[in-house]
C-alpha cells in the first residue's frame, strides 16, 4: 500500500510519544481499541485549569502505520486548543490530512474516539 | 552498512533464476512454435522442448513424465484436482477432507464443491500446525473420495506427516491430493513414495517463472482421472486444454532440474541462515514466539510473533530495505488476521504481531545480519510506541482489561 508523504513522516518521526501522569487531576486519558482488533490507542491530554487550554498531549499506539500516524497528528492538533475546540476535531479531517486509504478510515475514527475519551476522563476528574 | 532491498518473502514468490531466464529466452522468438502443431518443424521444436521439460519435472518428482500435466499455476492445479476429482468420482462419493490451514486455492475450491452438492470436512490442526492422524482417519466415511492436505504450509513452513497420511488413504481406498506448492524444489517431494495421487505446484515458488504450474496425476495403481475444468483442444491428455505456454514450461523444467541438483545444498545453507536469523531475533528481543512446529518445518522459513507489536506497522519500520510479510489483519483486505495462525490456536493479538520470514537461493549471510539488526530495531521502536507493551512492563494483566473492541 502506498502511503502519503505526510503519513510516512508521522510514522517515521512520530510527535509527542510518551506518557503523562494519569493520576494527576489535570490529565485526561483516553484508551481505545483492543489488542485482538490489532490496534490500541492511548491518548493523554494535560489541561490548564484556568484557560481550559490543552497544554500538552502525548500518545502511545499499538497498531499499523495509519493508526500511529493518526494518533501522532491528533496530539499535534490538540496542543494549544481549548477542550471545547478539541471536541470538534472530526475523523474525516484526519483522513484528509493523511490521505488515509478507505480500509484505514477506522484508524482515524479510533483517534477521534481517543480524543473524546481523554476529554471525558478529564471532565469526570474535574466535575 | 547499507544493504538495499533484502528479499525475505520467498514464500510469496521467488526470483527467477538467471539460468532459467536464459533457457526460456529462445522460446519467445527464435523457437516460436505451438507444441500442438504436428506438421512442421516449428511445432516439433516446441513439442521437443515441452517433452524435455516434462522429463526434467518427472525426474525431480521421481514419477513418469506422462503423469505431469501442465497448468497455469498452483491455483489452477488445486482447482483441477479438487473439482476434477469431485466430478470424476461422483458415483463413488461426494465427501472431501481437508485442513483449516490449507491455502485459499484449496479451501475455495472445496467451498465450490460444497455448492455443487459435495460435503467437505475441514479438520483443525494442533498447536504445531500438524494434522491429527486419528481425527483424520475418523473423519473418513464411505462417501469420502479425496483427502487434500498440503505438503508444507505457506505461512509457517510446517510439513505434514505425508507418509502417515498416505498410509491412511491407502487403507481406506481414498485418493490423496497434496498442494505441494511450498515444498516442491525445496525438499524431497516424491509423491509415489508417500502415496500422493495428485500433487499441485507452480514454477514461481522454485525460482522458475510465474504463470506456469503442474498437476501430477498418478497413472497406475490407481489410475487417477480428473474431469477437465478447462475445455478446448484436448491438450494434456484431455485434462487441461489450452495452447501450452512453451517458454514457461521450459522455465519450470529448467527450474526443476536446478532444484534436483542444488536442493540439498540450498536447504543446508538456508536452514543455517534461517536458524541464525531466528536465534538472532529471539536473543535480542523478549517475548518472541515461533509459530508452528520447529521440528517439522521447511528449511528456509520462520514465522515469529513479537508480542505487543502490530505486524504491519513493524514492517513499515524497515520495508524500504527488507521485504517480509505478516499475518496482521492490516495487511489483508478483509481486516482479519491470518486464519492459518488462528488455527494454530494463537490469540488474535499474536496473529496480528507475526512476521513471516522466508529465505531463498539468493539470500546472503550479510543480508541476514542486516535483517536481524533492522528487525530488532523495528520491534524495539514499535514497543516504545506501544501502550500495551508499557502496560505489560508495568505488570498490568492485559486479559483483565476491559478493551473497547471496535
Tab-separated table of N, CA, C and O in Angstrom, chain A residues 1 3 7-8 11-12 14 17-19 22 31-42 44 59-66 68 103-104 106-107 110 113, chain B residues 306-310 312-314 316-317 320 329-333 335 337 348-349 352-353 381-388 390-391 394 398 401 403-406:
chain	number	residue	atom	x	y	z
A	1	UNK	N	0.847	-1.191	0.000
A	1	UNK	CA	0.000	0.000	0.000
A	1	UNK	C	0.886	1.245	0.000
A	1	UNK	O	1.805	1.361	0.786
A	3	UNK	N	1.545	4.919	0.890
A	3	UNK	CA	1.041	5.915	1.816
A	3	UNK	C	1.528	7.300	1.426
A	3	UNK	O	2.542	7.445	0.754
A	7	UNK	N	1.797	10.985	5.975
A	7	UNK	CA	1.575	9.826	6.838
A	7	UNK	C	2.915	9.183	7.192
A	7	UNK	O	3.204	8.875	8.354
A	8	UNK	N	3.749	9.007	6.168
A	8	UNK	CA	5.045	8.364	6.410
A	8	UNK	C	5.890	9.191	7.360
A	8	UNK	O	6.600	8.646	8.206
A	11	UNK	N	4.696	8.635	10.767
A	11	UNK	CA	5.055	7.287	11.204
A	11	UNK	C	6.534	7.222	11.595
A	11	UNK	O	6.893	6.668	12.631
A	12	UNK	N	7.376	7.802	10.733
A	12	UNK	CA	8.821	7.697	10.982
A	12	UNK	C	9.280	8.617	12.109
A	12	UNK	O	10.206	8.296	12.830
A	14	UNK	N	7.259	10.170	14.782
A	14	UNK	CA	6.009	10.463	15.498
A	14	UNK	C	6.214	11.583	16.512
A	14	UNK	O	7.253	11.652	17.169
A	17	UNK	N	5.292	11.293	21.481
A	17	UNK	CA	5.189	9.941	22.033
A	17	UNK	C	5.499	10.014	23.516
A	17	UNK	O	6.446	10.691	23.919
A	18	UNK	N	4.705	9.339	24.309
A	18	UNK	CA	5.059	9.305	25.725
A	18	UNK	C	3.865	9.098	26.632
A	18	UNK	O	2.775	8.743	26.195
A	19	UNK	N	4.118	9.342	27.901
A	19	UNK	CA	3.143	9.036	28.929
A	19	UNK	C	3.044	10.218	29.882
A	19	UNK	O	4.062	10.728	30.342
A	22	UNK	N	-1.117	9.792	34.801
A	22	UNK	CA	-2.581	9.687	34.743
A	22	UNK	C	-3.253	9.930	36.096
A	22	UNK	O	-4.458	10.123	36.177
A	31	UNK	N	-8.214	5.581	26.327
A	31	UNK	CA	-7.631	4.318	25.859
A	31	UNK	C	-8.695	3.615	25.024
A	31	UNK	O	-9.735	3.233	25.556
A	32	UNK	N	-8.434	3.473	23.742
A	32	UNK	CA	-9.448	2.869	22.857
A	32	UNK	C	-8.832	1.756	22.022
A	32	UNK	O	-7.609	1.676	21.877
A	33	UNK	N	-9.708	0.922	21.493
A	33	UNK	CA	-9.243	-0.212	20.689
A	33	UNK	C	-9.028	-1.429	21.552
A	33	UNK	O	-9.277	-1.409	22.759
A	34	UNK	N	-8.577	-2.503	20.934
A	34	UNK	CA	-8.354	-3.754	21.643
A	34	UNK	C	-7.239	-4.519	20.954
A	34	UNK	O	-7.126	-4.476	19.729
A	35	UNK	N	-6.405	-5.208	21.762
A	35	UNK	CA	-5.290	-5.926	21.139
A	35	UNK	C	-5.755	-6.911	20.067
A	35	UNK	O	-5.110	-7.042	19.033
A	36	UNK	N	-6.901	-7.576	20.306
A	36	UNK	CA	-7.331	-8.570	19.312
A	36	UNK	C	-7.841	-7.941	18.023
A	36	UNK	O	-7.964	-8.618	17.016
A	37	UNK	N	-8.114	-6.624	18.080
A	37	UNK	CA	-8.508	-5.947	16.840
A	37	UNK	C	-7.280	-5.422	16.101
A	37	UNK	O	-7.391	-4.895	14.994
A	38	UNK	N	-6.119	-5.504	16.732
A	38	UNK	CA	-4.904	-5.072	16.049
A	38	UNK	C	-4.554	-3.620	16.263
A	38	UNK	O	-3.576	-3.139	15.727
A	39	UNK	N	-5.363	-2.906	17.021
A	39	UNK	CA	-4.922	-1.556	17.402
A	39	UNK	C	-5.459	-1.096	18.746
A	39	UNK	O	-6.613	-1.320	19.104
A	40	UNK	N	-4.555	-0.496	19.497
A	40	UNK	CA	-4.889	0.107	20.789
A	40	UNK	C	-4.241	1.485	20.803
A	40	UNK	O	-3.057	1.612	20.523
A	41	UNK	N	-5.029	2.500	21.086
A	41	UNK	CA	-4.527	3.866	21.093
A	41	UNK	C	-4.715	4.441	22.486
A	41	UNK	O	-5.796	4.336	23.054
A	42	UNK	N	-3.642	5.030	23.002
A	42	UNK	CA	-3.784	5.742	24.273
A	42	UNK	C	-3.383	7.177	24.048
A	42	UNK	O	-2.253	7.457	23.641
A	44	UNK	N	-3.349	11.072	25.740
A	44	UNK	CA	-3.466	11.792	27.013
A	44	UNK	C	-3.338	13.291	26.782
A	44	UNK	O	-2.547	13.723	25.936
A	59	UNK	N	0.893	10.449	23.226
A	59	UNK	CA	0.208	9.213	22.822
A	59	UNK	C	1.168	8.037	22.841
A	59	UNK	O	2.383	8.184	22.801
A	60	UNK	N	0.562	6.874	22.921
A	60	UNK	CA	1.230	5.618	22.579
A	60	UNK	C	0.217	4.783	21.836
A	60	UNK	O	-0.951	4.718	22.239
A	61	UNK	N	0.648	4.152	20.766
A	61	UNK	CA	-0.280	3.371	19.952
A	61	UNK	C	0.339	2.043	19.559
A	61	UNK	O	1.499	1.996	19.140
A	62	UNK	N	-0.461	1.006	19.731
A	62	UNK	CA	-0.144	-0.312	19.173
A	62	UNK	C	-0.998	-0.412	17.924
A	62	UNK	O	-2.225	-0.359	18.015
A	63	UNK	N	-0.361	-0.503	16.783
A	63	UNK	CA	-1.178	-0.582	15.578
A	63	UNK	C	-0.368	-0.390	14.326
A	63	UNK	O	0.866	-0.329	14.369
A	64	UNK	N	-1.089	-0.287	13.234
A	64	UNK	CA	-0.442	-0.172	11.933
A	64	UNK	C	0.064	1.253	11.736
A	64	UNK	O	-0.133	2.132	12.578
A	65	UNK	N	0.692	1.477	10.625
A	65	UNK	CA	1.259	2.782	10.320
A	65	UNK	C	0.216	3.890	10.357
A	65	UNK	O	0.480	4.986	10.874
A	66	UNK	N	-0.962	3.605	9.849
A	66	UNK	CA	-2.012	4.634	9.809
A	66	UNK	C	-2.492	4.991	11.211
A	66	UNK	O	-2.796	6.154	11.490
A	68	UNK	N	-0.716	4.810	13.979
A	68	UNK	CA	0.334	5.586	14.643
A	68	UNK	C	0.345	7.016	14.109
A	68	UNK	O	0.376	7.988	14.877
A	103	UNK	N	-9.590	1.551	3.578
A	103	UNK	CA	-9.534	0.481	4.588
A	103	UNK	C	-8.936	0.967	5.904
A	103	UNK	O	-8.984	0.254	6.902
A	104	UNK	N	-8.336	2.166	5.896
A	104	UNK	CA	-7.690	2.661	7.116
A	104	UNK	C	-8.497	3.762	7.805
A	104	UNK	O	-8.015	4.393	8.742
A	106	UNK	N	-10.877	3.501	9.743
A	106	UNK	CA	-11.153	3.185	11.148
A	106	UNK	C	-10.051	3.699	12.084
A	106	UNK	O	-10.293	3.942	13.250
A	107	UNK	N	-8.828	3.882	11.536
A	107	UNK	CA	-7.742	4.425	12.366
A	107	UNK	C	-8.053	5.858	12.788
A	107	UNK	O	-7.756	6.265	13.916
A	110	UNK	N	-10.697	5.840	15.414
A	110	UNK	CA	-10.096	5.485	16.690
A	110	UNK	C	-9.451	6.722	17.333
A	110	UNK	O	-9.576	6.949	18.542
A	113	UNK	N	-12.115	8.915	18.696
A	113	UNK	CA	-12.627	8.311	19.933
A	113	UNK	C	-11.649	8.520	21.093
A	113	UNK	O	-12.062	8.743	22.234
B	306	UNK	N	5.974	-11.109	17.560
B	306	UNK	CA	6.638	-10.201	18.502
B	306	UNK	C	5.534	-9.553	19.312
B	306	UNK	O	4.818	-8.674	18.823
B	307	UNK	N	5.387	-10.019	20.541
B	307	UNK	CA	4.222	-9.632	21.329
B	307	UNK	C	4.135	-8.112	21.527
B	307	UNK	O	5.153	-7.456	21.737
B	308	UNK	N	2.904	-7.618	21.448
B	308	UNK	CA	2.574	-6.212	21.672
B	308	UNK	C	3.102	-5.272	20.596
B	308	UNK	O	3.278	-4.069	20.826
B	309	UNK	N	3.379	-5.840	19.426
B	309	UNK	CA	3.771	-5.027	18.278
B	309	UNK	C	2.868	-5.461	17.126
B	309	UNK	O	2.656	-6.647	16.924
B	310	UNK	N	2.350	-4.509	16.382
B	310	UNK	CA	1.461	-4.859	15.271
B	310	UNK	C	2.295	-5.037	14.001
B	310	UNK	O	3.156	-4.212	13.688
B	312	UNK	N	1.940	-4.936	10.651
B	312	UNK	CA	2.062	-4.043	9.501
B	312	UNK	C	2.895	-2.816	9.858
B	312	UNK	O	3.751	-2.380	9.097
B	313	UNK	N	2.624	-2.264	11.041
B	313	UNK	CA	3.412	-1.126	11.497
B	313	UNK	C	4.882	-1.500	11.603
B	313	UNK	O	5.769	-0.749	11.175
B	314	UNK	N	5.122	-2.680	12.150
B	314	UNK	CA	6.505	-3.158	12.287
B	314	UNK	C	7.184	-3.229	10.914
B	314	UNK	O	8.306	-2.749	10.740
B	316	UNK	N	6.564	-1.530	8.394
B	316	UNK	CA	6.809	-0.191	7.854
B	316	UNK	C	8.102	0.425	8.371
B	316	UNK	O	8.631	1.355	7.772
B	317	UNK	N	8.611	-0.098	9.486
B	317	UNK	CA	9.848	0.476	10.011
B	317	UNK	C	11.054	0.074	9.163
B	317	UNK	O	12.082	0.725	9.218
B	320	UNK	N	11.553	-0.258	3.532
B	320	UNK	CA	12.348	0.343	2.458
B	320	UNK	C	13.516	-0.576	2.100
B	320	UNK	O	14.000	-0.567	0.974
B	329	UNK	N	-3.905	-8.349	10.407
B	329	UNK	CA	-5.116	-8.038	9.645
B	329	UNK	C	-4.889	-6.857	8.727
B	329	UNK	O	-5.459	-6.773	7.654
B	330	UNK	N	-4.043	-5.933	9.178
B	330	UNK	CA	-3.871	-4.698	8.427
B	330	UNK	C	-3.189	-4.922	7.091
B	330	UNK	O	-3.104	-4.030	6.277
B	331	UNK	N	-2.668	-6.126	6.877
B	331	UNK	CA	-2.056	-6.388	5.590
B	331	UNK	C	-3.054	-7.049	4.648
B	331	UNK	O	-2.757	-7.302	3.503
B	332	UNK	N	-4.239	-7.336	5.150
B	332	UNK	CA	-5.203	-8.011	4.287
B	332	UNK	C	-6.395	-7.106	4.043
B	332	UNK	O	-6.708	-6.241	4.848
B	333	UNK	N	-7.061	-7.325	2.936
B	333	UNK	CA	-8.225	-6.507	2.609
B	333	UNK	C	-9.374	-6.793	3.575
B	333	UNK	O	-10.217	-5.944	3.827
B	335	UNK	N	-9.305	-7.326	6.765
B	335	UNK	CA	-9.081	-6.855	8.135
B	335	UNK	C	-9.232	-7.969	9.177
B	335	UNK	O	-9.533	-7.727	10.334
B	337	UNK	N	-7.075	-11.179	10.926
B	337	UNK	CA	-5.720	-11.716	10.981
B	337	UNK	C	-5.659	-13.107	10.342
B	337	UNK	O	-6.687	-13.723	10.085
B	348	UNK	N	-5.792	-13.584	18.752
B	348	UNK	CA	-5.753	-12.555	17.703
B	348	UNK	C	-4.528	-11.672	17.863
B	348	UNK	O	-3.914	-11.266	16.881
B	349	UNK	N	-4.188	-11.357	19.143
B	349	UNK	CA	-3.099	-10.399	19.344
B	349	UNK	C	-1.779	-10.924	18.800
B	349	UNK	O	-1.030	-10.203	18.157
B	352	UNK	N	-1.793	-10.876	14.988
B	352	UNK	CA	-1.535	-9.526	14.480
B	352	UNK	C	-0.054	-9.165	14.557
B	352	UNK	O	0.407	-8.264	13.875
B	353	UNK	N	0.667	-9.841	15.440
B	353	UNK	CA	2.050	-9.465	15.733
B	353	UNK	C	3.076	-10.296	14.971
B	353	UNK	O	4.250	-10.271	15.299
B	381	UNK	N	11.540	-0.157	18.554
B	381	UNK	CA	10.897	1.134	18.285
B	381	UNK	C	9.384	1.040	18.470
B	381	UNK	O	8.765	1.880	19.126
B	382	UNK	N	8.807	-0.028	17.890
B	382	UNK	CA	7.353	-0.168	17.966
B	382	UNK	C	6.893	-0.447	19.397
B	382	UNK	O	5.804	-0.050	19.791
B	383	UNK	N	7.737	-1.125	20.157
B	383	UNK	CA	7.358	-1.373	21.555
B	383	UNK	C	7.435	-0.094	22.367
B	383	UNK	O	6.626	0.125	23.278
B	384	UNK	N	8.407	0.770	22.017
B	384	UNK	CA	8.468	2.058	22.710
B	384	UNK	C	7.199	2.867	22.457
B	384	UNK	O	6.818	3.707	23.261
B	385	UNK	N	6.585	2.617	21.305
B	385	UNK	CA	5.355	3.334	20.944
B	385	UNK	C	4.101	2.644	21.469
B	385	UNK	O	3.005	3.185	21.353
B	386	UNK	N	4.250	1.420	21.972
B	386	UNK	CA	3.073	0.598	22.229
B	386	UNK	C	2.551	0.744	23.658
B	386	UNK	O	3.278	0.476	24.619
B	387	UNK	N	1.302	1.188	23.825
B	387	UNK	CA	0.761	1.322	25.177
B	387	UNK	C	0.610	-0.040	25.862
B	387	UNK	O	0.749	-0.126	27.085
B	388	UNK	N	0.340	-1.077	25.079
B	388	UNK	CA	0.153	-2.368	25.759
B	388	UNK	C	1.489	-2.968	26.173
B	388	UNK	O	1.571	-3.704	27.144
B	390	UNK	N	3.852	-1.077	27.320
B	390	UNK	CA	4.089	-0.332	28.572
B	390	UNK	C	3.285	-0.947	29.716
B	390	UNK	O	3.806	-1.154	30.815
B	391	UNK	N	2.025	-1.275	29.429
B	391	UNK	CA	1.186	-1.873	30.473
B	391	UNK	C	1.735	-3.232	30.892
B	391	UNK	O	1.785	-3.566	32.072
B	394	UNK	N	4.553	-2.798	33.100
B	394	UNK	CA	4.148	-2.348	34.443
B	394	UNK	C	3.469	-3.463	35.218
B	394	UNK	O	3.060	-3.275	36.359
B	398	UNK	N	-3.198	-7.847	31.053
B	398	UNK	CA	-3.887	-7.332	29.864
B	398	UNK	C	-5.196	-8.057	29.597
B	398	UNK	O	-6.114	-7.505	29.014
B	401	UNK	N	-8.086	-6.350	31.369
B	401	UNK	CA	-8.508	-5.016	30.942
B	401	UNK	C	-9.776	-5.135	30.111
B	401	UNK	O	-9.913	-6.044	29.292
B	403	UNK	N	-11.334	-3.980	27.195
B	403	UNK	CA	-10.997	-3.232	25.981
B	403	UNK	C	-12.266	-2.799	25.281
B	403	UNK	O	-13.268	-3.498	25.295
B	404	UNK	N	-12.159	-1.637	24.641
B	404	UNK	CA	-13.285	-1.158	23.836
B	404	UNK	C	-13.111	-1.704	22.423
B	404	UNK	O	-12.566	-1.039	21.562
B	405	UNK	N	-13.535	-2.943	22.232
B	405	UNK	CA	-13.386	-3.553	20.906
B	405	UNK	C	-14.212	-2.773	19.899
B	405	UNK	O	-15.239	-2.195	20.244
B	406	UNK	N	-13.739	-2.746	18.686
B	406	UNK	CA	-14.434	-1.950	17.669
B	406	UNK	C	-14.594	-2.738	16.393
B	406	UNK	O	-14.055	-3.821	16.267
